[in-house]
PDB file of C-alpha atoms in Angstrom:
ATOM      1  CA  MET A   1      60.443-118.786  23.163  1.00 48.00           C
ATOM      2  CA  ASN A   2      62.367-121.948  22.361  1.00 52.00           C
ATOM      3  CA  PHE A   3      66.143-122.237  22.158  1.00 50.00           C
ATOM      4  CA  ASN A   4      66.280-122.390  18.315  1.00 52.00           C
ATOM      5  CA  LYS A   5      64.437-119.078  17.914  1.00 58.00           C
ATOM      6  CA  LEU A   6      66.589-117.452  20.571  1.00 52.00           C
ATOM      7  CA  PHE A   7      69.739-118.772  18.879  1.00 54.00           C
ATOM      8  CA  LEU A   8      68.651-117.466  15.451  1.00 53.00           C
ATOM      9  CA  ILE A   9      67.762-114.045  16.847  1.00 60.00           C
ATOM     10  CA  THR A  10      71.095-113.839  18.674  1.00 54.00           C
ATOM     11  CA  LEU A  11      72.981-114.933  15.545  1.00 50.00           C
ATOM     12  CA  PHE A  12      71.115-112.336  13.470  1.00 57.00           C
ATOM     13  CA  LEU A  13      71.903-109.551  15.973  1.00 52.00           C
ATOM     14  CA  ILE A  14      75.593-110.474  16.135  1.00 52.00           C
ATOM     15  CA  GLY A  15      75.777-110.633  12.337  1.00 50.00           C
ATOM     16  CA  SER A  16      74.032-107.270  12.009  1.00 49.00           C
ATOM     17  CA  ALA A  17      76.378-105.695  14.527  1.00 47.00           C
ATOM     18  CA  ASN A  18      79.414-107.020  12.655  1.00 46.00           C
ATOM     19  CA  ILE A  19      78.140-105.761   9.296  1.00 44.00           C
ATOM     20  CA  SER A  20      77.270-102.298  10.583  1.00 47.00           C
ATOM     21  CA  ALA A  21      80.415-102.074  12.726  1.00 47.00           C
ATOM     22  CA  GLN A  22      82.459-102.033   9.525  1.00 52.00           C
ATOM     23  CA  SER A  23      81.016 -98.651   8.561  1.00 82.00           C
ATOM     24  CA  TYR A  24      81.591 -96.858  11.866  1.00 89.00           C
ATOM     25  CA  GLN A  25      83.806 -97.062  14.926  1.00 94.00           C
ATOM     26  CA  PHE A  26      83.324 -96.891  18.684  1.00 96.00           C
ATOM     27  CA  GLY A  27      85.635 -95.438  21.271  1.00 97.00           C
ATOM     28  CA  VAL A  28      86.214 -94.369  24.846  1.00 98.00           C
ATOM     29  CA  THR A  29      87.466 -91.016  26.022  1.00 98.00           C
ATOM     30  CA  ALA A  30      88.816 -89.588  29.277  1.00 99.00           C
ATOM     31  CA  GLY A  31      90.411 -86.390  30.434  1.00 99.00           C
ATOM     32  CA  LEU A  32      89.999 -83.139  32.316  1.00 99.00           C
ATOM     33  CA  MET A  33      86.762 -81.148  32.368  1.00 98.00           C
ATOM     34  CA  ILE A  34      86.833 -77.509  33.428  1.00 98.00           C
ATOM     35  CA  ALA A  35      83.496 -75.913  34.316  1.00 97.00           C
ATOM     36  CA  SER A  36      83.132 -72.132  34.321  1.00 96.00           C
ATOM     37  CA  GLU A  37      80.114 -70.798  36.181  1.00 93.00           C
ATOM     38  CA  LYS A  38      78.951 -67.274  35.477  1.00 94.00           C
ATOM     39  CA  ALA A  39      76.117 -65.565  37.331  1.00 91.00           C
ATOM     40  CA  GLU A  40      74.684 -62.118  36.652  1.00 90.00           C
ATOM     41  CA  PHE A  41      72.101 -60.739  39.040  1.00 84.00           C
ATOM     42  CA  SER A  42      70.812 -57.160  39.349  1.00 80.00           C
ATOM     43  CA  GLY A  43      73.808 -55.769  37.493  1.00 81.00           C
ATOM     44  CA  ASN A  44      76.404 -57.718  39.509  1.00 89.00           C
ATOM     45  CA  GLU A  45      78.569 -60.485  38.055  1.00 92.00           C
ATOM     46  CA  ALA A  46      80.400 -63.384  39.644  1.00 93.00           C
ATOM     47  CA  SER A  47      82.285 -66.267  38.090  1.00 94.00           C
ATOM     48  CA  VAL A  48      84.218 -69.277  39.305  1.00 94.00           C
ATOM     49  CA  SER A  49      85.899 -72.270  37.674  1.00 96.00           C
ATOM     50  CA  ASP A  50      86.309 -75.840  38.927  1.00 96.00           C
ATOM     51  CA  GLU A  51      87.755 -78.918  37.302  1.00 97.00           C
ATOM     52  CA  GLY A  52      87.512 -82.672  37.522  1.00 98.00           C
ATOM     53  CA  PRO A  53      87.903 -85.882  35.535  1.00 98.00           C
ATOM     54  CA  TYR A  54      85.541 -87.039  32.820  1.00 99.00           C
ATOM     55  CA  LEU A  55      85.071 -90.256  30.881  1.00 98.00           C
ATOM     56  CA  GLY A  56      82.774 -91.260  28.096  1.00 97.00           C
ATOM     57  CA  ILE A  57      81.932 -93.347  25.065  1.00 97.00           C
ATOM     58  CA  TYR A  58      81.467 -92.250  21.473  1.00 97.00           C
ATOM     59  CA  ALA A  59      80.820 -93.436  17.946  1.00 96.00           C
ATOM     60  CA  ASP A  60      82.385 -92.047  14.766  1.00 95.00           C
ATOM     61  CA  ILE A  61      79.915 -92.470  11.898  1.00 94.00           C
ATOM     62  CA  PRO A  62      81.281 -91.463   8.470  1.00 95.00           C
ATOM     63  CA  VAL A  63      78.976 -89.485   6.196  1.00 93.00           C
ATOM     64  CA  SER A  64      81.595 -88.839   3.517  1.00 93.00           C
ATOM     65  CA  GLU A  65      85.356 -89.148   3.170  1.00 92.00           C
ATOM     66  CA  LYS A  66      85.999 -86.032   5.298  1.00 95.00           C
ATOM     67  CA  ILE A  67      82.813 -85.635   7.351  1.00 96.00           C
ATOM     68  CA  SER A  68      81.423 -87.806  10.128  1.00 96.00           C
ATOM     69  CA  VAL A  69      78.822 -87.566  12.890  1.00 95.00           C
ATOM     70  CA  VAL A  70      80.095 -88.152  16.429  1.00 96.00           C
ATOM     71  CA  PRO A  71      77.500 -88.859  19.137  1.00 96.00           C
ATOM     72  CA  GLU A  72      79.066 -88.965  22.604  1.00 97.00           C
ATOM     73  CA  VAL A  73      77.957 -89.568  26.197  1.00 96.00           C
ATOM     74  CA  ASP A  74      80.236 -88.321  29.007  1.00 97.00           C
ATOM     75  CA  TYR A  75      80.212 -88.330  32.793  1.00 98.00           C
ATOM     76  CA  ALA A  76      82.183 -85.794  34.845  1.00 98.00           C
ATOM     77  CA  ASN A  77      82.716 -85.288  38.551  1.00 97.00           C
ATOM     78  CA  ILE A  78      83.574 -81.687  39.275  1.00 95.00           C
ATOM     79  CA  ASN A  79      84.173 -80.595  42.853  1.00 91.00           C
ATOM     80  CA  GLY A  80      81.982 -83.448  44.140  1.00 92.00           C
ATOM     81  CA  SER A  81      79.077 -82.763  41.745  1.00 93.00           C
ATOM     82  CA  SER A  82      78.065 -85.243  39.042  1.00 96.00           C
ATOM     83  CA  PHE A  83      77.351 -84.081  35.497  1.00 97.00           C
ATOM     84  CA  GLY A  84      76.229 -85.933  32.381  1.00 96.00           C
ATOM     85  CA  PHE A  85      76.722 -84.783  28.801  1.00 97.00           C
ATOM     86  CA  LEU A  86      75.102 -85.884  25.557  1.00 96.00           C
ATOM     87  CA  SER A  87      76.501 -84.335  22.397  1.00 96.00           C
ATOM     88  CA  VAL A  88      76.150 -84.872  18.670  1.00 96.00           C
ATOM     89  CA  ARG A  89      78.926 -83.208  16.713  1.00 98.00           C
ATOM     90  CA  ALA A  90      79.784 -82.837  13.056  1.00 98.00           C
ATOM     91  CA  LYS A  91      83.443 -83.734  12.580  1.00 98.00           C
ATOM     92  CA  TYR A  92      85.415 -82.444   9.598  1.00 98.00           C
ATOM     93  CA  ASN A  93      88.825 -83.934   8.789  1.00 97.00           C
ATOM     94  CA  ILE A  94      90.878 -81.002   7.493  1.00 97.00           C
ATOM     95  CA  ILE A  95      93.790 -83.297   6.667  1.00 94.00           C
ATOM     96  CA  PRO A  96      94.118 -86.997   7.532  1.00 89.00           C
ATOM     97  CA  LEU A  97      95.371 -86.331  11.090  1.00 94.00           C
ATOM     98  CA  LEU A  98      93.702 -83.014  12.012  1.00 98.00           C
ATOM     99  CA  PHE A  99      89.987 -82.480  12.623  1.00 98.00           C
ATOM    100  CA  VAL A 100      87.558 -79.820  13.815  1.00 99.00           C
ATOM    101  CA  GLN A 101      84.121 -80.450  15.257  1.00 98.00           C
ATOM    102  CA  ALA A 102      80.985 -78.575  16.275  1.00 98.00           C
ATOM    103  CA  GLY A 103      77.494 -79.352  17.479  1.00 98.00           C
ATOM    104  CA  PRO A 104      74.887 -79.196  20.224  1.00 97.00           C
ATOM    105  CA  GLN A 105      75.316 -80.651  23.686  1.00 97.00           C
ATOM    106  CA  VAL A 106      72.919 -81.269  26.551  1.00 95.00           C
ATOM    107  CA  SER A 107      74.560 -80.865  29.960  1.00 96.00           C
ATOM    108  CA  TYR A 108      72.797 -82.366  32.965  1.00 95.00           C
ATOM    109  CA  LEU A 109      73.397 -81.805  36.674  1.00 94.00           C
ATOM    110  CA  PHE A 110      72.472 -84.945  38.634  1.00 93.00           C
ATOM    111  CA  GLU A 111      72.047 -83.093  41.961  1.00 90.00           C
ATOM    112  CA  GLN A 112      69.530 -80.340  42.608  1.00 80.00           C
ATOM    113  CA  PHE A 113      70.927 -76.909  43.473  1.00 78.00           C
ATOM    114  CA  GLY A 114      68.215 -74.535  44.647  1.00 79.00           C
ATOM    115  CA  ALA A 115      66.771 -72.398  41.880  1.00 80.00           C
ATOM    116  CA  LEU A 116      68.818 -73.950  39.051  1.00 87.00           C
ATOM    117  CA  ASN A 117      67.535 -76.123  36.232  1.00 90.00           C
ATOM    118  CA  LYS A 118      69.269 -79.488  36.013  1.00 92.00           C
ATOM    119  CA  ALA A 119      69.561 -79.432  32.203  1.00 94.00           C
ATOM    120  CA  GLY A 120      71.137 -76.934  29.852  1.00 95.00           C
ATOM    121  CA  ILE A 121      71.622 -76.680  26.095  1.00 96.00           C
ATOM    122  CA  ASP A 122      75.157 -75.895  24.948  1.00 98.00           C
ATOM    123  CA  LEU A 123      76.971 -75.307  21.663  1.00 98.00           C
ATOM    124  CA  GLY A 124      80.347 -77.010  21.414  1.00 98.00           C
ATOM    125  CA  LEU A 125      83.347 -76.271  19.190  1.00 98.00           C
ATOM    126  CA  GLY A 126      86.610 -78.163  19.156  1.00 98.00           C
ATOM    127  CA  ALA A 127      89.638 -79.565  17.410  1.00 99.00           C
ATOM    128  CA  GLY A 128      91.763 -82.650  17.669  1.00 98.00           C
ATOM    129  CA  VAL A 129      94.608 -84.714  16.304  1.00 98.00           C
ATOM    130  CA  ASP A 130      94.591 -88.424  15.456  1.00 96.00           C
ATOM    131  CA  ILE A 131      98.010 -89.402  16.815  1.00 96.00           C
ATOM    132  CA  SER A 132      97.644 -93.008  15.626  1.00 96.00           C
ATOM    133  CA  LYS A 133      95.038 -95.351  14.171  1.00 92.00           C
ATOM    134  CA  HIS A 134      93.497 -95.782  17.617  1.00 96.00           C
ATOM    135  CA  PHE A 135      94.464 -92.731  19.725  1.00 98.00           C
ATOM    136  CA  ASN A 136      93.364 -89.102  19.450  1.00 98.00           C
ATOM    137  CA  ILE A 137      93.802 -85.963  21.502  1.00 98.00           C
ATOM    138  CA  GLN A 138      91.077 -83.344  21.473  1.00 98.00           C
ATOM    139  CA  ALA A 139      89.864 -80.176  23.128  1.00 98.00           C
ATOM    140  CA  ARG A 140      86.300 -78.859  23.015  1.00 98.00           C
ATOM    141  CA  TYR A 141      84.683 -75.766  24.456  1.00 98.00           C
ATOM    142  CA  ALA A 142      80.926 -75.702  24.973  1.00 98.00           C
ATOM    143  CA  PHE A 143      79.125 -72.537  25.950  1.00 96.00           C
ATOM    144  CA  GLU A 144      75.647 -72.638  27.418  1.00 97.00           C
ATOM    145  CA  LEU A 145      72.828 -71.146  25.383  1.00 96.00           C
ATOM    146  CA  THR A 146      70.170 -71.492  28.093  1.00 95.00           C
ATOM    147  CA  ASN A 147      69.697 -69.774  31.438  1.00 92.00           C
ATOM    148  CA  ARG A 148      69.899 -72.219  34.381  1.00 90.00           C
ATOM    149  CA  TYR A 149      67.729 -70.091  36.688  1.00 85.00           C
ATOM    150  CA  LYS A 150      64.306 -71.704  37.147  1.00 79.00           C
ATOM    151  CA  GLN A 151      62.391 -68.615  38.214  1.00 74.00           C
ATOM    152  CA  GLU A 152      62.101 -65.252  36.566  1.00 71.00           C
ATOM    153  CA  PHE A 153      65.065 -63.558  38.194  1.00 68.00           C
ATOM    154  CA  ASP A 154      66.652 -60.373  37.006  1.00 75.00           C
ATOM    155  CA  GLY A 155      69.720 -62.334  36.013  1.00 84.00           C
ATOM    156  CA  THR A 156      71.330 -65.317  34.368  1.00 90.00           C
ATOM    157  CA  TYR A 157      73.321 -68.352  35.438  1.00 92.00           C
ATOM    158  CA  LYS A 158      75.314 -70.263  32.836  1.00 94.00           C
ATOM    159  CA  LEU A 159      77.817 -73.112  32.834  1.00 95.00           C
ATOM    160  CA  ASN A 160      80.493 -73.350  30.148  1.00 97.00           C
ATOM    161  CA  TRP A 161      82.654 -76.441  29.665  1.00 97.00           C
ATOM    162  CA  LEU A 162      86.181 -77.149  28.468  1.00 98.00           C
ATOM    163  CA  HIS A 163      86.946 -80.810  27.671  1.00 98.00           C
ATOM    164  CA  ILE A 164      90.619 -81.756  27.241  1.00 99.00           C
ATOM    165  CA  GLY A 165      91.061 -85.452  26.676  1.00 98.00           C
ATOM    166  CA  VAL A 166      92.426 -88.531  25.014  1.00 99.00           C
ATOM    167  CA  GLY A 167      90.293 -90.956  23.039  1.00 98.00           C
ATOM    168  CA  TYR A 168      90.827 -94.581  22.089  1.00 98.00           C
ATOM    169  CA  THR A 169      88.950 -95.837  19.025  1.00 96.00           C
ATOM    170  CA  PHE A 170      88.363 -99.586  18.637  1.00 93.00           C
TER     171      PHE A 170
END
């Protein structure tokens, strides 16, 4: 490929990104993630909670004046274990500064722990406040819909997540 073609393709991609960037925004987020583990086995229950930092990137894609779609990718380190999260939420602006959001989330454990599946499907609900044009504060709770046990045990193992964080929108 010669330089002129490469230059034109690059120019086209930059121009396309600038045009489409006017309709949606990108941002970064960071905060505290609290994981609640709950296991039930043969009629016995046990639960424990751990916390750690998370950070991520997101887009805010308007669908209408009050509704937008927010895809987000997060990474968390909780008690030495690495987790990844991919969520797509519907965001509804109740008033200009206050919003609620809900949607599915895939949670992924990067390490292998015995008889547990690495991936889980969660449902997240949350709320937040836009404290300025660029900064927001939000909290989301996601509860796992799937069972993390790989084998057919007489029990369940689920991870639920609480995200409390600050976002910066570009």
